[in-house]
Short mmCIF file of C-alpha atoms in Angstrom, two decimals:
data_model
loop_
_atom_site.label_atom_id
_atom_site.label_comp_id
_atom_site.label_asym_id
_atom_site.label_seq_id
_atom_site.Cartn_x
_atom_site.Cartn_y
_atom_site.Cartn_z
CA MET A 186 -1.90 17.60 13.12
CA SER A 187 1.01 19.69 14.42
CA THR A 188 4.09 20.42 12.34
CA ALA A 189 6.17 18.03 14.47
CA GLN A 190 3.59 15.24 14.05
CA LEU A 191 3.52 15.90 10.32
CA TRP A 192 7.31 15.59 10.04
CA ILE A 193 7.35 12.41 12.14
CA SER A 194 4.61 10.92 9.97
CA LEU A 195 6.46 11.87 6.76
CA ILE A 196 9.67 10.27 8.06
CA ILE A 197 7.76 7.08 8.96
CA ILE A 198 6.16 7.05 5.49
CA ILE A 199 9.60 7.35 3.84
CA ILE A 200 10.92 4.49 6.00
CA VAL A 201 7.89 2.35 5.09
CA LEU A 202 8.45 3.11 1.38
CA ILE A 203 12.10 2.03 1.72
CA PHE A 204 11.05 -1.22 3.41
CA ALA A 205 8.49 -1.91 0.69
CA ALA A 206 11.15 -1.31 -1.98
CA ILE A 207 13.52 -3.73 -0.22
CA PHE A 208 10.87 -6.46 -0.13
CA VAL A 209 9.98 -6.01 -3.81
CA ALA A 210 13.67 -5.97 -4.75
CA ALA A 211 14.22 -9.15 -2.73
CA GLU A 212 11.26 -10.86 -4.38
CA PHE A 213 12.47 -10.25 -7.93
CA ALA A 214 16.14 -10.85 -7.12
CA LEU A 215 15.40 -14.25 -5.56
CA VAL A 216 13.31 -15.31 -8.53
CA LYS A 217 15.90 -14.11 -11.06
CA VAL A 218 19.21 -15.18 -9.47
CA ARG A 219 20.55 -18.65 -10.23
CA ARG A 220 21.90 -20.90 -7.51
CA SER A 221 24.73 -21.93 -9.85
CA THR A 222 25.86 -18.30 -10.18
CA LEU A 223 25.99 -17.93 -6.41
CA GLU A 224 27.83 -21.24 -6.00
CA GLU A 225 30.37 -20.17 -8.60
CA MET A 226 30.95 -16.90 -6.71
CA GLN A 227 31.33 -18.83 -3.47
CA ASN A 228 33.82 -21.27 -5.00
CA GLU A 229 35.99 -18.42 -6.28
CA ARG A 230 36.47 -17.07 -2.76
CA GLU A 231 39.19 -18.13 -0.33
CA LYS A 232 36.75 -17.98 2.59
CA PRO A 233 33.04 -18.70 2.22
CA SER A 234 30.85 -15.60 2.33
CA ARG A 235 27.98 -15.63 4.82
CA LYS A 236 25.97 -13.36 2.51
CA ILE A 237 26.36 -15.76 -0.39
CA THR A 238 25.54 -18.76 1.82
CA ARG A 239 22.45 -16.96 3.16
CA THR A 240 21.31 -16.04 -0.35
CA ILE A 241 21.82 -19.62 -1.58
CA ASN A 242 19.66 -20.80 1.33
CA MET A 243 16.97 -18.32 0.31
CA VAL A 244 17.05 -19.53 -3.29
CA ASP A 245 16.86 -23.14 -2.05
CA ASN A 246 13.81 -22.24 0.06
CA LEU A 247 12.29 -19.92 -2.52
CA ASN A 248 8.61 -20.50 -1.70
CA GLU A 249 9.16 -19.70 1.97
CA TYR A 250 11.17 -16.53 1.29
CA LEU A 251 8.78 -15.33 -1.41
CA SER A 252 6.03 -15.62 1.20
CA THR A 253 8.21 -13.55 3.52
CA THR A 254 8.55 -10.84 0.87
CA GLN A 255 4.79 -10.86 0.32
CA VAL A 256 4.14 -10.43 4.04
CA GLY A 257 6.60 -7.52 4.10
CA ILE A 258 5.07 -5.88 1.03
CA THR A 259 1.56 -6.28 2.44
CA LEU A 260 2.48 -4.89 5.87
CA ALA A 261 4.25 -1.93 4.25
CA GLY A 262 1.19 -1.29 2.06
CA LEU A 263 -1.14 -1.41 5.07
CA LEU A 264 1.07 0.98 7.04
CA LEU A 265 1.36 3.30 4.06
CA GLY A 266 -2.40 3.34 3.61
CA PHE A 267 -3.03 3.80 7.32
CA MET A 268 -0.65 6.73 7.76
CA GLY A 269 -0.06 8.06 4.29
CA GLU A 270 -3.39 9.37 3.10
CA SER A 271 -4.17 11.45 6.17
CA THR A 272 -0.60 12.74 6.46
CA VAL A 273 -0.36 13.85 2.83
CA ALA A 274 -3.88 15.31 2.96
CA HIS A 275 -2.89 17.35 6.04
CA LEU A 276 0.29 18.43 4.27
CA LEU A 277 -1.67 19.59 1.21
CA LEU A 278 -4.08 21.56 3.38
CA LYS A 279 -1.30 22.99 5.54
CA MET A 280 0.73 24.10 2.50
CA GLY A 281 -2.30 25.92 1.16
CA ILE A 282 -2.42 23.90 -2.07
CA ILE A 283 -6.14 23.51 -1.57
CA GLN A 284 -7.09 27.03 -0.51
CA GLU A 285 -10.27 28.10 -2.20
CA MET A 286 -12.46 25.46 -0.63
CA THR A 287 -13.43 25.28 2.97
CA GLY A 288 -15.21 22.72 5.04
CA PRO A 289 -15.60 19.05 4.28
CA SER A 290 -15.08 19.39 0.52
CA ALA A 291 -11.49 20.61 1.03
CA GLY A 292 -10.73 17.56 3.16
CA VAL A 293 -12.28 15.18 0.64
CA ILE A 294 -10.38 16.72 -2.28
CA ALA A 295 -7.14 16.71 -0.27
CA SER A 296 -7.69 13.03 0.56
CA VAL A 297 -8.31 12.10 -3.09
CA ILE A 298 -5.21 14.01 -4.25
CA ALA A 299 -3.18 12.44 -1.42
CA LEU A 300 -4.34 8.97 -2.43
CA VAL A 301 -3.39 9.55 -6.08
CA LEU A 302 0.03 10.97 -5.11
CA LEU A 303 0.76 8.13 -2.70
CA THR A 304 -0.30 5.52 -5.23
CA TYR A 305 1.99 7.05 -7.85
CA VAL A 306 4.96 7.22 -5.46
CA GLU A 307 4.30 3.70 -4.18
CA VAL A 308 4.04 2.14 -7.64
CA VAL A 309 7.06 3.93 -9.11
CA PHE A 310 9.46 3.84 -6.16
CA THR A 311 8.50 0.63 -4.36
CA GLU A 312 7.35 -1.56 -7.24
CA LEU A 313 8.70 -0.61 -10.66
CA VAL A 314 12.15 0.78 -9.83
CA PRO A 315 13.10 -2.08 -7.45
CA LYS A 316 11.76 -4.62 -9.95
CA ASN A 317 13.83 -3.16 -12.79
CA VAL A 318 17.00 -2.93 -10.70
CA SER A 319 16.56 -6.49 -9.37
CA ILE A 320 16.02 -7.94 -12.82
CA GLU A 321 19.11 -6.11 -14.13
CA PHE A 322 21.36 -6.93 -11.14
CA PRO A 323 19.86 -9.98 -9.39
CA VAL A 324 23.05 -11.13 -7.68
CA LYS A 325 24.01 -7.71 -6.30
CA VAL A 326 20.48 -7.01 -5.12
CA GLY A 327 20.00 -10.51 -3.73
CA LEU A 328 23.17 -10.26 -1.68
CA ALA A 329 22.35 -6.71 -0.54
CA VAL A 330 18.85 -7.54 0.73
CA SER A 331 19.57 -11.00 2.14
CA GLY A 332 20.38 -9.66 5.63
CA PRO A 333 17.24 -7.56 6.13
CA LEU A 334 15.10 -10.28 4.55
CA LYS A 335 16.56 -12.96 6.83
CA PHE A 336 15.93 -10.77 9.90
CA PHE A 337 12.32 -10.14 8.86
CA HIS A 338 11.87 -13.84 8.10
CA VAL A 339 13.04 -14.84 11.58
CA VAL A 340 10.90 -12.21 13.35
CA PHE A 341 7.73 -12.99 11.38
CA TYR A 342 8.32 -16.72 10.84
CA PRO A 343 5.18 -17.93 12.71
CA PHE A 344 3.01 -15.63 10.61
CA VAL A 345 4.77 -16.59 7.36
CA TRP A 346 4.43 -20.27 8.28
CA LEU A 347 0.70 -19.89 9.02
CA LEU A 348 0.11 -18.12 5.71
CA ASN A 349 2.07 -20.78 3.78
CA VAL A 350 0.13 -23.62 5.43
CA SER A 351 -3.14 -21.80 4.70
CA ALA A 352 -2.22 -21.14 1.07
CA ASN A 353 -1.11 -24.75 0.58
CA GLY A 354 -4.41 -25.96 2.05
CA VAL A 355 -6.45 -23.75 -0.29
CA THR A 356 -4.32 -24.86 -3.24
CA HIS A 357 -4.98 -28.51 -2.38
CA LEU A 358 -8.73 -27.81 -2.03
CA PHE A 359 -8.69 -26.75 -5.68
CA GLY A 360 -6.99 -30.03 -6.56
CA MET A 361 -3.64 -28.47 -7.46
CA LYS A 362 -0.15 -29.26 -6.28
CA THR A 363 1.79 -26.78 -4.21
CA ALA A 364 4.64 -24.92 -5.92
CA SER A 365 7.95 -26.61 -5.31
CA GLU A 366 11.54 -25.54 -5.68
CA ASP A 367 12.25 -28.97 -7.20
CA SER A 368 10.36 -28.06 -10.36
CA GLU A 369 12.81 -25.33 -11.45
CA VAL A 370 13.84 -25.05 -15.06
CA TYR A 371 17.57 -24.94 -15.84
CA SER A 372 19.37 -23.63 -18.88
CA GLU A 373 21.54 -25.85 -21.08
CA ALA A 374 24.69 -24.23 -19.69
CA GLU A 375 23.66 -25.11 -16.13
CA ILE A 376 22.91 -28.72 -17.03
#
């Protein structure tokens, strides 16, 4: 792998990590944010906000948009696995971090170290940090990610729809009802 290819791969990996973080942030923000909070924000404005309206729509169609986030997270994970391990392993070998070994054992050790490093970075920066931020600031995060999530939802809608239909079918095979937005629990203040 040339130096230029290595840099291009690293840039793509960083972009994929950012996308994964956005999808995880969206997932937790949509689950945490209350429709009533968004409606209150909308009512306080002179002109309706498209971001708020879009986010309310996502909360109203939670199951569908959570499926969208899962598709995004899964695709990002697949891309990260496909590109990440070999890129980081090449980087470790190129930087001379694994110097004393030669032959296949150096490549195997570089791959294992790359996998551990990528897993750590992926869990911390695309799972835990976005989760914590979204739980702390669900409205801000929900509004911030609603545009990219809506775009992804539109582009991948046939795939998201197919997965939802498949999951609902499997759920029914087990004799269970499908999750519904109508079964939400509300606080006393909201009632």
